[in-house]
C-alpha angles and dihedrals in degrees: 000000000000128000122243095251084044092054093046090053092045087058084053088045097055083044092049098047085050093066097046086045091060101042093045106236117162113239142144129214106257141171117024099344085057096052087040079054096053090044099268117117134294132271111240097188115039157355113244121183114167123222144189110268094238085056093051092091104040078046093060097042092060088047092049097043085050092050103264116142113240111223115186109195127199092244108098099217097071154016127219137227123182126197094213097310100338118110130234112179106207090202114189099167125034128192091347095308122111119237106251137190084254091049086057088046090057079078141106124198098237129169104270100188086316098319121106113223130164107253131213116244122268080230101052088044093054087054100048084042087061100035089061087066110102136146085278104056119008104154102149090187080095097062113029083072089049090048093038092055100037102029090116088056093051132096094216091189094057080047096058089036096050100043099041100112086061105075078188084064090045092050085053100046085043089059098040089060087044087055088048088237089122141017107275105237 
């Protein structure tokens, strides 16, 4: 069951996905609400979609003109948009990748609470999931769930394949096939 902050951001999220659906701004559903849509567990802080850069204005202006507030952070991955003090991250570019048109087609529509939203791959979020690792921040307690719950939806060699520049994404994936969670390669 969700919990009550949850319920109140799927709710943004529906609303959110709502303004990007009538402008017509390409996105897909990304971070914790991807892997709640896939069967893995809610996110308790925010709403992520990825777009296209070039989308990332006209995207601002229909979430201003439906009430959202326009937050412009000094990252320069991202723009933010709350519905009163709930969070919507605008990423354009994860984990040092541009969102491309290919990044929105590793997607499937999928029911989102009754709302139907194109959803980032299991594949691509475990990725993304991995790349974020650094010498700054490397808690893998935020990925062993995702890969517990949607290990059957993801294609484990892209991962490694993927991910093999990050020895932090390497570690993960080590312990991960230590745990029997996935093949060992």
């Amino acid at each position: 069951m969700l919990s009550e902050i949850s319920a109140e951001l799927l709710e943004t999220m529906k609303k959110s996905a709502s303004v990007l659906k009538r402008a017509e701004i390409p996105f897909v559903l990304a971070g914790g609400f991807a892997a709640y849509a896939r069967g893995g567990t809610s996110s308790d802080h925010d709403v992520d979609y990825l777009l296209r850069e070039q989308d990332v204005e006209p995207a601002l202006a229909a979430f201003a003109q439906a009430g959202f507030r326009v937050v412009r952070p000094p990252e320069d991955w991202l723009v933010k948009v709350f519905d009163d003090d709930r969070l919507v991250d605008l990423i354009f570019r994860p984990v040092q990748h541009p969102v491309t048109d290919e990044v929105l087609a590793d997607s499937e529509v999928m029911p989102v609470n009754a709302v139907h939203l194109p959803v980032l791959s299991a594949t691509r979020l475990m990725e993304h999931k991995l790349l974020t690792f650094s010498q700054h921040h490397c808690d893998f307690a935020r990925a062993l769930p995702l890969a517990r719950s949607l290990r059957e939806q993801i294609e484990w060699d892209r991962v490694r394949a993927n991910t093999k520049e990050s020895v932090y994404a390497q570690a993960c994936l080590y312990l991960l096939s230590l745990l029997e969670v996935i093949p060992p390669q």
